Coordinates of C-alpha atoms in Angstrom, one line a residue:
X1 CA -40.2 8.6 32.6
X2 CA -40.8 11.4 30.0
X3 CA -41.5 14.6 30.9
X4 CA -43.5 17.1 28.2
X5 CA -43.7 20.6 28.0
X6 CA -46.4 22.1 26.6
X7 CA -45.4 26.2 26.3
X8 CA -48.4 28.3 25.1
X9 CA -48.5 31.8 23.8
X10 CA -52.1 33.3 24.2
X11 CA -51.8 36.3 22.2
X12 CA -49.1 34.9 19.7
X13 CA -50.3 37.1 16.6
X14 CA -50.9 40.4 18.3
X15 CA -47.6 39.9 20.1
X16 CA -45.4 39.1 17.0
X17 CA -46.6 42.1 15.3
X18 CA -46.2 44.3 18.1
X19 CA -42.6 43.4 18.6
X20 CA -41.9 45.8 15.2
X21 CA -44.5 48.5 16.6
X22 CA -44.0 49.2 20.3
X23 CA -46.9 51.4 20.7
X24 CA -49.0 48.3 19.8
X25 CA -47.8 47.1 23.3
X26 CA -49.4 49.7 25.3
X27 CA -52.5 50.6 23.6
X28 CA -55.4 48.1 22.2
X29 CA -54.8 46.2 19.0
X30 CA -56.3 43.3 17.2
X31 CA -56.1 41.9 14.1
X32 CA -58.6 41.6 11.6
X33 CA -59.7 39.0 8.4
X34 CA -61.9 39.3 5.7
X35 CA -65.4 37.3 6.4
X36 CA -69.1 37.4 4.6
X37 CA -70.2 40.3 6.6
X38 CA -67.1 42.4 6.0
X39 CA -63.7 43.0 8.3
X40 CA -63.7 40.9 11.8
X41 CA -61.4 40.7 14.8
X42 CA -59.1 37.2 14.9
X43 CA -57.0 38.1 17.3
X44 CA -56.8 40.9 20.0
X45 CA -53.9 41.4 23.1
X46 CA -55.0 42.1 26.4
X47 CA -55.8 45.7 26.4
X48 CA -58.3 45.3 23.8
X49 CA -59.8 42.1 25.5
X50 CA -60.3 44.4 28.5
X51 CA -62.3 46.8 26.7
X52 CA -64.8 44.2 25.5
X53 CA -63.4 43.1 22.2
X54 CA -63.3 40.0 21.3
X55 CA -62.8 37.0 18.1
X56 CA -65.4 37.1 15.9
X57 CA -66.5 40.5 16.5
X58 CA -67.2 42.9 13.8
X59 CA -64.8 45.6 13.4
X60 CA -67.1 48.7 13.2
X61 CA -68.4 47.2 17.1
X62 CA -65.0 46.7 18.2
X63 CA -64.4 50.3 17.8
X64 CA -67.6 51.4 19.1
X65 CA -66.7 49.7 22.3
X66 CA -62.9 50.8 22.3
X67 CA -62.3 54.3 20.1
X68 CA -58.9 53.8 20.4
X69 CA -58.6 50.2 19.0
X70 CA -55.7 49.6 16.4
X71 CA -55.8 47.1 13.9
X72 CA -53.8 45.2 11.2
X73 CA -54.3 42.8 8.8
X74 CA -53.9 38.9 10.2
X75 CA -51.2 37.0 8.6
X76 CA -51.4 33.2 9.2
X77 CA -48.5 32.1 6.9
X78 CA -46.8 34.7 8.8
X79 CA -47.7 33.3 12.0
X80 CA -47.2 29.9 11.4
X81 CA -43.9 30.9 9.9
X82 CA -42.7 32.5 12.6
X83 CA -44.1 29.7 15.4
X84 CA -41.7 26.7 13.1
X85 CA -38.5 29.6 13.5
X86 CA -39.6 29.5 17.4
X87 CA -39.9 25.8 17.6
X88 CA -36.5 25.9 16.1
X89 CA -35.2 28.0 18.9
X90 CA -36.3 26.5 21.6
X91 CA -34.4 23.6 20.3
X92 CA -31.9 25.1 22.8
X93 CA -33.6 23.8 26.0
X94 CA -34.3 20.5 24.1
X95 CA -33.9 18.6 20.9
X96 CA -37.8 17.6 20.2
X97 CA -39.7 20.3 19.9
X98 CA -42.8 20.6 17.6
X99 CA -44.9 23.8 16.9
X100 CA -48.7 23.2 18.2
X101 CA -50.8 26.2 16.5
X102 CA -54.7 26.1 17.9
X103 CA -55.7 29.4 15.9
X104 CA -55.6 33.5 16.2
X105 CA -57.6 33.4 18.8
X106 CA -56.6 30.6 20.7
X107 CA -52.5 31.6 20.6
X108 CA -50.6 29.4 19.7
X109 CA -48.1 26.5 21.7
X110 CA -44.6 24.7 21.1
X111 CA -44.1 21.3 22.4
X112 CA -40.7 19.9 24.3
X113 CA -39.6 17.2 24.8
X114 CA -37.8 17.7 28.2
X115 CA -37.5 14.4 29.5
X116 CA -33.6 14.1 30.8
X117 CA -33.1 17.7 30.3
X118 CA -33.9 19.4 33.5
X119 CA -31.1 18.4 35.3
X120 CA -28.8 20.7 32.9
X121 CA -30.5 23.6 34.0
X122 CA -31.0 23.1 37.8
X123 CA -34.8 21.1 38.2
X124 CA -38.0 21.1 36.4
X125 CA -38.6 25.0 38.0
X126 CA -35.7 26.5 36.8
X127 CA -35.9 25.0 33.5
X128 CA -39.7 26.5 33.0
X129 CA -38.4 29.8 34.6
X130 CA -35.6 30.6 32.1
X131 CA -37.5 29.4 29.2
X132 CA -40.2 31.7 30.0
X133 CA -38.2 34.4 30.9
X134 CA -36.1 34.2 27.6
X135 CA -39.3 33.9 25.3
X136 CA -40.9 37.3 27.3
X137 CA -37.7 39.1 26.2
X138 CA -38.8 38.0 22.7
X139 CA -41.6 40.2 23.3
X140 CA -44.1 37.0 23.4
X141 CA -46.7 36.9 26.4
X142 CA -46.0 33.0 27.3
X143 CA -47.0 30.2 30.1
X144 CA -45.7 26.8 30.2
X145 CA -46.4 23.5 32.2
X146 CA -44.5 20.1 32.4
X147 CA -46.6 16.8 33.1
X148 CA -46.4 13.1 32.5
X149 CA -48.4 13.0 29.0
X150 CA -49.0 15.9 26.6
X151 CA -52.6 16.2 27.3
X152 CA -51.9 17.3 30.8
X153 CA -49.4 20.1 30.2
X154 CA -51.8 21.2 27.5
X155 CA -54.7 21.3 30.0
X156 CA -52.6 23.1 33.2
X157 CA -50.9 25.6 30.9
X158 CA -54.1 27.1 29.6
X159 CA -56.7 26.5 32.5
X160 CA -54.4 26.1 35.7
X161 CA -53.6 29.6 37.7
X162 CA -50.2 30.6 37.8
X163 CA -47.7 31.1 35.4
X164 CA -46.3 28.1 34.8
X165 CA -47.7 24.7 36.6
X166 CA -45.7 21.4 37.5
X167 CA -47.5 17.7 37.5
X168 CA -45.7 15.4 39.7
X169 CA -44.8 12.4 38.2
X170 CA -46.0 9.2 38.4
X171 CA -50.1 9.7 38.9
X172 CA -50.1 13.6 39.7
X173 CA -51.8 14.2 36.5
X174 CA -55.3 12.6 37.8
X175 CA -55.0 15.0 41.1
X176 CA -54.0 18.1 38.9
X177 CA -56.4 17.8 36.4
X178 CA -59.8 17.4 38.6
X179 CA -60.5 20.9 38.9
X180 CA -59.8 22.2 35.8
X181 CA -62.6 22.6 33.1
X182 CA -63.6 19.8 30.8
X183 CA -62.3 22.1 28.0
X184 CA -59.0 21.3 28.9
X185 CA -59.3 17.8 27.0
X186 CA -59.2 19.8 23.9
X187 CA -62.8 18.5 23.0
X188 CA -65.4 20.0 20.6
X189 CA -67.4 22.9 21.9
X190 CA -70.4 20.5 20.8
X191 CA -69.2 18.3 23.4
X192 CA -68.6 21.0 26.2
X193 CA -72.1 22.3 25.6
X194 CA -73.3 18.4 25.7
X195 CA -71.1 17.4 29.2
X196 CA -72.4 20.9 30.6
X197 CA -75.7 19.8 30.2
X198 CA -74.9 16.6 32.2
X199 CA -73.4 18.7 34.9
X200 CA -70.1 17.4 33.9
X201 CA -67.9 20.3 34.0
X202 CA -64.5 19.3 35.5
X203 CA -62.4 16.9 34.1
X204 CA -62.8 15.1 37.7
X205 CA -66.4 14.4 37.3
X206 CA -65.4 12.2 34.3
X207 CA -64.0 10.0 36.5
X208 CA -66.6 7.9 38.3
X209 CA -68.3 7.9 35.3
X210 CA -68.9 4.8 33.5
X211 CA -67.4 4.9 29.4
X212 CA -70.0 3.1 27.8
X213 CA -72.4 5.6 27.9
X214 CA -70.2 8.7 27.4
X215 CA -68.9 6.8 24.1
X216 CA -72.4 5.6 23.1
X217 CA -73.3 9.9 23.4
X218 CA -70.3 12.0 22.6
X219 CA -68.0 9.2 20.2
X220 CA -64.7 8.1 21.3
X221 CA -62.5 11.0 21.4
X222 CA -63.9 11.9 24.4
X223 CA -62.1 8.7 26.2
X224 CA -59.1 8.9 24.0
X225 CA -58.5 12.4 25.3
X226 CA -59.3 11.8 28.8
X227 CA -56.9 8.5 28.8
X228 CA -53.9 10.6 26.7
X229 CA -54.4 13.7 29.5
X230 CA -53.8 10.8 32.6
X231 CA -50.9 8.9 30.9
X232 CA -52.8 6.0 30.3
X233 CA -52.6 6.1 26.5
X234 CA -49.7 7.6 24.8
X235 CA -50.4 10.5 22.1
X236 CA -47.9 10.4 19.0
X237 CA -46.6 14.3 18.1
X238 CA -44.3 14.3 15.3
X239 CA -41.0 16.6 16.0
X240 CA -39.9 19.4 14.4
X241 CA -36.5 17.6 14.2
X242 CA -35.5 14.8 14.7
X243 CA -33.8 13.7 18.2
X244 CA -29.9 12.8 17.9
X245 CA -28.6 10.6 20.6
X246 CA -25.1 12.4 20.2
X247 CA -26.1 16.2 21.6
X248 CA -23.6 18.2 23.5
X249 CA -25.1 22.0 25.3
X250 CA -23.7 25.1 26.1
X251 CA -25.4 27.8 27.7
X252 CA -24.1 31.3 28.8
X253 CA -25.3 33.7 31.5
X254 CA -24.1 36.3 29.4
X255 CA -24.4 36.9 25.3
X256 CA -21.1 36.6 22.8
X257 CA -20.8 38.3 20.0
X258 CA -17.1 37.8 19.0
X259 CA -15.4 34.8 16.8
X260 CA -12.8 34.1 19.5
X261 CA -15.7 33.7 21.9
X262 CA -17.4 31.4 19.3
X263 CA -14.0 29.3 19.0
X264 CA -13.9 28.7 22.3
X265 CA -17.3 27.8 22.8
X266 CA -16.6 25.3 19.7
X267 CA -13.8 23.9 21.4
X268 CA -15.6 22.8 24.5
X269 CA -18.1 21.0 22.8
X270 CA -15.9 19.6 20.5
X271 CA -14.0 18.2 23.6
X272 CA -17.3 16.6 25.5
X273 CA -18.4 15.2 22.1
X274 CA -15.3 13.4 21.2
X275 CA -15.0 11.9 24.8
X276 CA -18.5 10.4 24.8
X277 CA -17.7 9.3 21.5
X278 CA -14.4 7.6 22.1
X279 CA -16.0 6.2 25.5
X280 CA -18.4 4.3 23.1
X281 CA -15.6 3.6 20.3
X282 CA -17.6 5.5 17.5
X283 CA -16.8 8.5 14.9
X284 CA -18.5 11.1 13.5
X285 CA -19.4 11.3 10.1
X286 CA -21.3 14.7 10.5
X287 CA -22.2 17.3 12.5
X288 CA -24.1 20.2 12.8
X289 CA -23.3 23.1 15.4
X290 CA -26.1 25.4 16.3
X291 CA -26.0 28.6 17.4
X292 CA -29.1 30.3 19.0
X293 CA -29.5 33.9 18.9
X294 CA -30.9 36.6 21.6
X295 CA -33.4 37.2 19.1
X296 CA -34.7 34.0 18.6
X297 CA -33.3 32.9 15.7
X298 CA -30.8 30.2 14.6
X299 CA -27.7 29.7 13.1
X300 CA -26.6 26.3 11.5
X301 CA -23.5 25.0 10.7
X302 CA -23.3 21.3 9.0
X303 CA -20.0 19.8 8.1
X304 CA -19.3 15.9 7.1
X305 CA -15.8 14.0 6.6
X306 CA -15.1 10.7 4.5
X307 CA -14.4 8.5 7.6
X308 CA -15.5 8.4 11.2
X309 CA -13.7 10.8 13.4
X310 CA -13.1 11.9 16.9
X311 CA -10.4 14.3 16.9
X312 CA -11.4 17.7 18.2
X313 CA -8.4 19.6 16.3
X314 CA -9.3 17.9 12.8
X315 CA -13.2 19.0 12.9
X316 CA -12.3 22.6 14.5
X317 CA -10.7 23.1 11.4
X318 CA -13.3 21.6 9.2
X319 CA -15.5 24.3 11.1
X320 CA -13.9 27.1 11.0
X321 CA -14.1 28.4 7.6
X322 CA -18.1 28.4 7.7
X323 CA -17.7 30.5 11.1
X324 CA -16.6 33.4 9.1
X325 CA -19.7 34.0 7.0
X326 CA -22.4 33.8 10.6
X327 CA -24.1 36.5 11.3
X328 CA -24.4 36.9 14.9
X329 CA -27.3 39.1 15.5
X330 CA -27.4 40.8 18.7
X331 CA -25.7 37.7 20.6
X332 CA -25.3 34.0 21.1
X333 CA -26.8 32.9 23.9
X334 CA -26.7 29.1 23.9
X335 CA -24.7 26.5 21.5
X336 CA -25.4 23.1 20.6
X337 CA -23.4 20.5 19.0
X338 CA -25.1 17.2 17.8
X339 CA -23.6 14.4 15.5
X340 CA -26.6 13.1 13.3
X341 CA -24.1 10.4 11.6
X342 CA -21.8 8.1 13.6
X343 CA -19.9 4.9 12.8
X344 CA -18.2 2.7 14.5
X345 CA -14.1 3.4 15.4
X346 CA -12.8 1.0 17.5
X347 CA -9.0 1.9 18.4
X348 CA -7.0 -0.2 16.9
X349 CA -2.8 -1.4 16.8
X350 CA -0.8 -0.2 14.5
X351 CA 1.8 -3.1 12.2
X352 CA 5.0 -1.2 12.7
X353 CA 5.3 -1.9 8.6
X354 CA 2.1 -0.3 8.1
X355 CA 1.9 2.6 9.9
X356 CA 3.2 5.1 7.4
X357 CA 0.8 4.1 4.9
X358 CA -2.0 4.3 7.7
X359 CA -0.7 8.0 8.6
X360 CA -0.4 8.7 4.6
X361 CA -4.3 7.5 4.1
X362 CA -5.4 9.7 7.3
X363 CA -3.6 13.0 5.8
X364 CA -5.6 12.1 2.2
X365 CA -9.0 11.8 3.8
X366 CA -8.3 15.5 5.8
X367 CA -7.3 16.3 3.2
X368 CA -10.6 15.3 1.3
X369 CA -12.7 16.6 4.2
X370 CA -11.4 19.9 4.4
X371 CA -12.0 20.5 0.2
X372 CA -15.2 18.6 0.4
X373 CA -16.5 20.9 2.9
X374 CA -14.9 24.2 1.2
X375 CA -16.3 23.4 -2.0
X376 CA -19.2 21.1 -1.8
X377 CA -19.4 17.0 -1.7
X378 CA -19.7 16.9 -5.2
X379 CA -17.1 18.8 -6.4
X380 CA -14.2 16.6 -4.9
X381 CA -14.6 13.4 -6.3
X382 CA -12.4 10.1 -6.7
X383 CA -12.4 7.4 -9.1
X384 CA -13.4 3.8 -7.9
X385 CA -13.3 0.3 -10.3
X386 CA -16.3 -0.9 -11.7
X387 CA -16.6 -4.7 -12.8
X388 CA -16.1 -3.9 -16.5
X389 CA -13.0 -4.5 -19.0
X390 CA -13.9 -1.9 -21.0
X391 CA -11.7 1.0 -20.2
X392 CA -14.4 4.1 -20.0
X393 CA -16.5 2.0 -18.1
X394 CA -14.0 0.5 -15.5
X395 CA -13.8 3.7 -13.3
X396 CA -16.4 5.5 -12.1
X397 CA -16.5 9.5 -10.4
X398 CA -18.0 9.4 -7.0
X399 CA -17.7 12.1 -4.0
X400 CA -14.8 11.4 -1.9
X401 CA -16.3 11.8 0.6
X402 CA -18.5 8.6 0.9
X403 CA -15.4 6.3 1.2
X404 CA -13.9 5.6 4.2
X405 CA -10.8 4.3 3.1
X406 CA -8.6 5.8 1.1
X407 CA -5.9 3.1 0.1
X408 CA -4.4 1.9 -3.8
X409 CA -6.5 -1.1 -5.4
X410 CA -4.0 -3.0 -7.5
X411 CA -5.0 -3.2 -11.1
X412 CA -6.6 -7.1 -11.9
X413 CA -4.1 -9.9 -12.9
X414 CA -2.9 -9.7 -16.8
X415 CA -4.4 -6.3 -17.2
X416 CA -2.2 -4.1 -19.4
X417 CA -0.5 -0.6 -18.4
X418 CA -3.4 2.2 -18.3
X419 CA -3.1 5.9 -19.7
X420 CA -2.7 9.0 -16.7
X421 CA -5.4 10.8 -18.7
X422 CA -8.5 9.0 -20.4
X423 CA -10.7 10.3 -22.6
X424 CA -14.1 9.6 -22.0
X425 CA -15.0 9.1 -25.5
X426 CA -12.5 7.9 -27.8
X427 CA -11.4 10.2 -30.5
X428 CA -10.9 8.7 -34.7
X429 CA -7.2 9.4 -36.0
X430 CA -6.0 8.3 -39.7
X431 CA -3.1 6.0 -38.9
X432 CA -1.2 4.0 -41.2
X433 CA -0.1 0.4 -40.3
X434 CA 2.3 -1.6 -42.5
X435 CA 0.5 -5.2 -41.7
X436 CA -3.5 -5.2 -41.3
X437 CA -3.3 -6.9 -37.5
X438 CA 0.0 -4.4 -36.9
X439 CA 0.8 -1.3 -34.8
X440 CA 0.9 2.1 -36.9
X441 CA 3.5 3.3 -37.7
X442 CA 2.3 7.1 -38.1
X443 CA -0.6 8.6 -37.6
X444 CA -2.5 11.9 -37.6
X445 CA -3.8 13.3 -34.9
X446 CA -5.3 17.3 -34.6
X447 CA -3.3 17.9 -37.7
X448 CA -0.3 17.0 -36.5
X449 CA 1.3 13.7 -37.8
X450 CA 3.4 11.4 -35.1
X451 CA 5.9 9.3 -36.7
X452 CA 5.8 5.9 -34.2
X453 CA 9.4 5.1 -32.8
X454 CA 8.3 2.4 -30.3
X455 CA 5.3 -0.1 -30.0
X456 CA 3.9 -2.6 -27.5
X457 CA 0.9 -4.2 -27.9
X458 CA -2.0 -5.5 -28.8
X459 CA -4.0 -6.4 -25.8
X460 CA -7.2 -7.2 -27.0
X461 CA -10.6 -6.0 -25.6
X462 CA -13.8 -7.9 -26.4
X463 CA -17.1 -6.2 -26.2
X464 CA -19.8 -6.4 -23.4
X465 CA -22.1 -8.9 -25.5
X466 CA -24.9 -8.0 -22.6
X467 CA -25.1 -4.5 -23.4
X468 CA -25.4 -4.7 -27.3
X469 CA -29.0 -4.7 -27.0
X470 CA -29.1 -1.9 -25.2
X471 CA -30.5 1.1 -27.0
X472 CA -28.3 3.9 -25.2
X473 CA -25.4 1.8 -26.4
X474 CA -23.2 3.6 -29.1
X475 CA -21.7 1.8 -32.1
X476 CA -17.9 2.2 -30.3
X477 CA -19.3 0.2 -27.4
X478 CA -19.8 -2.5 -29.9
X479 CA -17.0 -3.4 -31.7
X480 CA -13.6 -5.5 -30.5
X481 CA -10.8 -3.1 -29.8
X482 CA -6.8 -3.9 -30.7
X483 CA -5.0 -1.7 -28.2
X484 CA -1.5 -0.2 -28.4
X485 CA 1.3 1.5 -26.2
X486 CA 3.1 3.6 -28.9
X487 CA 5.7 6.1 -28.3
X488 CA 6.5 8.6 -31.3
X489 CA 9.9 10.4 -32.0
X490 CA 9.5 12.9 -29.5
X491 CA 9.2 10.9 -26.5
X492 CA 5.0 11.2 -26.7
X493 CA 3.2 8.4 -25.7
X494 CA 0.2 7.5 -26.6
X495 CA -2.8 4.6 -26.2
X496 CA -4.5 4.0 -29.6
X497 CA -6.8 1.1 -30.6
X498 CA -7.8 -0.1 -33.7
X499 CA -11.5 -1.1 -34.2
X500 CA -12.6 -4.3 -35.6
X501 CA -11.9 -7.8 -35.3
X502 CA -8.5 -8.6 -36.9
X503 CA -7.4 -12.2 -35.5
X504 CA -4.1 -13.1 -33.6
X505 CA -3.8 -16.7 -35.3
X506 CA -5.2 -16.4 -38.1
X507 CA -9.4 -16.2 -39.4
X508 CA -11.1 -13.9 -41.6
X509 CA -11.4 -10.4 -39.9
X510 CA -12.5 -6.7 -40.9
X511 CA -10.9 -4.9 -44.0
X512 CA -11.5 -1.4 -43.3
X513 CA -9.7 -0.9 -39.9
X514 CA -10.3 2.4 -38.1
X515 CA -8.4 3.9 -35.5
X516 CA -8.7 5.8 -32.5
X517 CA -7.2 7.8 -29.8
X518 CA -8.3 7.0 -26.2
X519 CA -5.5 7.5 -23.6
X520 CA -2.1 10.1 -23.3
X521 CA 1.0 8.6 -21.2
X522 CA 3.0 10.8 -19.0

């Protein structure tokens, strides 16, 4: 059965400022925006609500009615800034949370998501206890209820005394909810007024009353929001992140602060990770280890690898040179470790035959993972075979790190010997050839000439007919190609073609051959 969280924060803008100006915490202070008739109060903490102030109230009354008011400008892009960064945080005590801003005035609220996460911190009480007491230490004034159905935590966390406020499960929510105010449906004050009027002022009298007349009068949200508070119709809230079935949490009764501390920390969720993942015979393909500080902000770390994995040694490593460059603020309090990406890896029996190669292609793709994550995805690349004959278009540069396999693909059947080092455009020499459908026997290349002792050749290479028509296709593209494996009196060799259709047996070809350089042997 899910259970929701709704945490509210009534005096979320006066608080977050006050947190860099202690004496803000002791004396009355509001914030103020521009309006029509000059500077009024958005938001105000307690000490000022005591003293009569309140939203909406010009400024110049405020401080009749409390001298020693202090003010500052409000900041909503601040706020709301701050509320996603503490959304983000309490990601600690669950993975779906979502920030729920009402206003200035109203505070502001984070949702959770706690359904199957109580029992990791003792019970439904203890998880509301520490969450409140960690957030207070924040510097954040802050109640919290858990119920069935958003709706109801939202209605006992702002209108129920105490604290913080449990619904059973099940159908406590329609007991819970009697007594509290209508305005806990989070309705219109037009409708307040207009139920008020009725004599409908607790969410209980709605009850007994029949809809068709309440839908005909106040519209339809009033019935949606009474059926989303009881549990009878769900209400979609979008997270903050998304939930990832593969989650591992750590949390410490005391701050760290040191990298051999982190390490270890690492290490233990490394372990429980891998075991749930070999249980269910998958891999990870990445994974992002959180760190959440005393503060309330959060560190990230994200690495990926090339093939599914499950071996805690191999991804402490892939981890540990981004642990170097954290800052750890004033403590790490709680750690998470979550794989977004997993594939499957079923174990599988080695062939005694095969099993070097098998150990040779896993030490390649650590190999690959370790680079990839040192110096970026797309800076460690490998070349894979594209259906085309024609040589700088038959590979093709991708990031190692999306292939699972690393493993040698044997070169098609009556394909000729291919250069170590091809250029991607190939480059005009002058070359001289005894016979017009010959090999060279010299030719001149970056001023240098190359007299040819050895010759093998040609292998001929016909166009891609389909692509002539294409206007980003460049005259060289066009053109049959002659090519040769020639070796000069050095011990050089080199791949050169010669451009234009000169016939094997026999036909009328091109007269004015040209020749080109496209490929250097070892």
């Amino acid at each position: 059965m899910r259970r929701v969280i709704s945490l509210w924060l009534p005096a979320f803008s006066t608080d977050r400022l006050s947190r860099s100006q202690r004496k803000w915490r002791v004396k009355p202070f509001a914030t103020v925006a521009a309006s029509a008739g000059g500077l009024r109060i958005a938001a105000m903490n307690t000490h000022a609500a005591d003293g009569g102030v309140h939203p909406g109230m010009p400024l110049a009354d405020a401080r009749a009615l409390s001298p020693a008011l202090e003010v500052a400008a409000a900041d909503p892009a601040g706020d709301a800034e701050t509320l996603t960064k503490l959304a983000a945080w309490c990601g600690s005590f669950s993975p779906w949370t979502a920030p729920d801003s009402a206003g200035a005035a109203e505070g502001a609220g984070i949702w959770l998501d706690a359904t199957g996460c109580a029992h990791l911190f003792g019970g439904e009480t203890e998880l509301l206890q520490e969450l409140l007491a960690r957030v207070e230490r924040m510097g954040f004034a802050a109640r919290a209820a858990i119920a069935d159905s958003a709706g109801a935590a939202w209605a006992m966390v702002r209108f129920a005394p105490g604290g913080r406020a449990i619904v059973a499960p099940a159908a406590g929510a329609r007991e819970a909810l009697a007594e509290l105010p209508v305005a806990g449906l989070r309705l219109a004050p037009g409708t307040i007024d207009g139920l008020a009027t009725l004599g409908l002022r607790r969410i209980g009298d709605l009850y007994e009353v029949a809809r068709a007349p309440l839908v005909a009068r106040f519209g339809k949200q009033l019935a949606e929001r009474l059926d989303r508070a009881l549990g009878v119709a769900s209400e979609p809230l979008s997270p903050l992140l998304h939930e990832v079935p593969y989650r591992e949490r750590l949390g410490l009764a005391e701050p760290i602060g040191t990298r051999p501390d982190i390490d270890a920390a690492l290490t233990h969720l490394l372990e429980a990770l891998c075991t749930r993942l070999a249980r269910e015979h998958r891999g990870a393909r990445r994974l992002e280890f959180a760190l959440f500080r005393v503060d309330g902000s959060v560190a990230r770390v994200h690495i990926g690898t090339s093939r599914p994995v499950r071996e805690p040694r191999h991804l402490q490593r892939l981890f540990a040179e981004h642990l170097d460059q954290l800052d750890l603020g004033e403590g790490i309090e709680v750690l998470t470790l979550a794989a977004p990406v997993v594939e499957e890896l079923a174990t599988a029996q080695l062939d005694m035959t095969a099993q070097a190669s098998a150990v040779a292609a896993a030490s390649v793709a650590d190999l690959v993972d370790r680079l990839a994550n040192r110096l970026g995805n797309e800076a460690v690349v490998r070349v894979v075979e594209r259906p085309s004959h024609i040589p700088e278009r038959a590979g093709a540069a991708i990031p190692a790190a999306q292939n699972a396999k690393f493993e040698v693909v044997e070169p098609p059947p009556g394909r000729g010997e291919r250069p170590l080092r091809l250029f991607p455009n190939p480059l005009p020499v002058e070359a001289v050839a005894p016979v017009p459908d010959g090999p060279p026997v010299l030719f001149r290349w970056r001023r240098v000439v190359h007299r040819i002792a050895r010759a093998e050749g040609p292998e001929r290479i016909a166009p891609e007919w389909w692509r002539s028509s294409l206007p980003w296709t460049t005259a060289w593209e066009e053109t049959t190609r002659d090519y040769y494996r020639v070796e000069d009196d050095k011990g050089r060799r080199f791949w050169l073609y010669r451009e234009g259709l000169y016939p094997l047996n026999g036909g009328v070809g091109t007269t004015t051959p040209r020749w080109f350089m496209h490929g250097l042997f070892a």
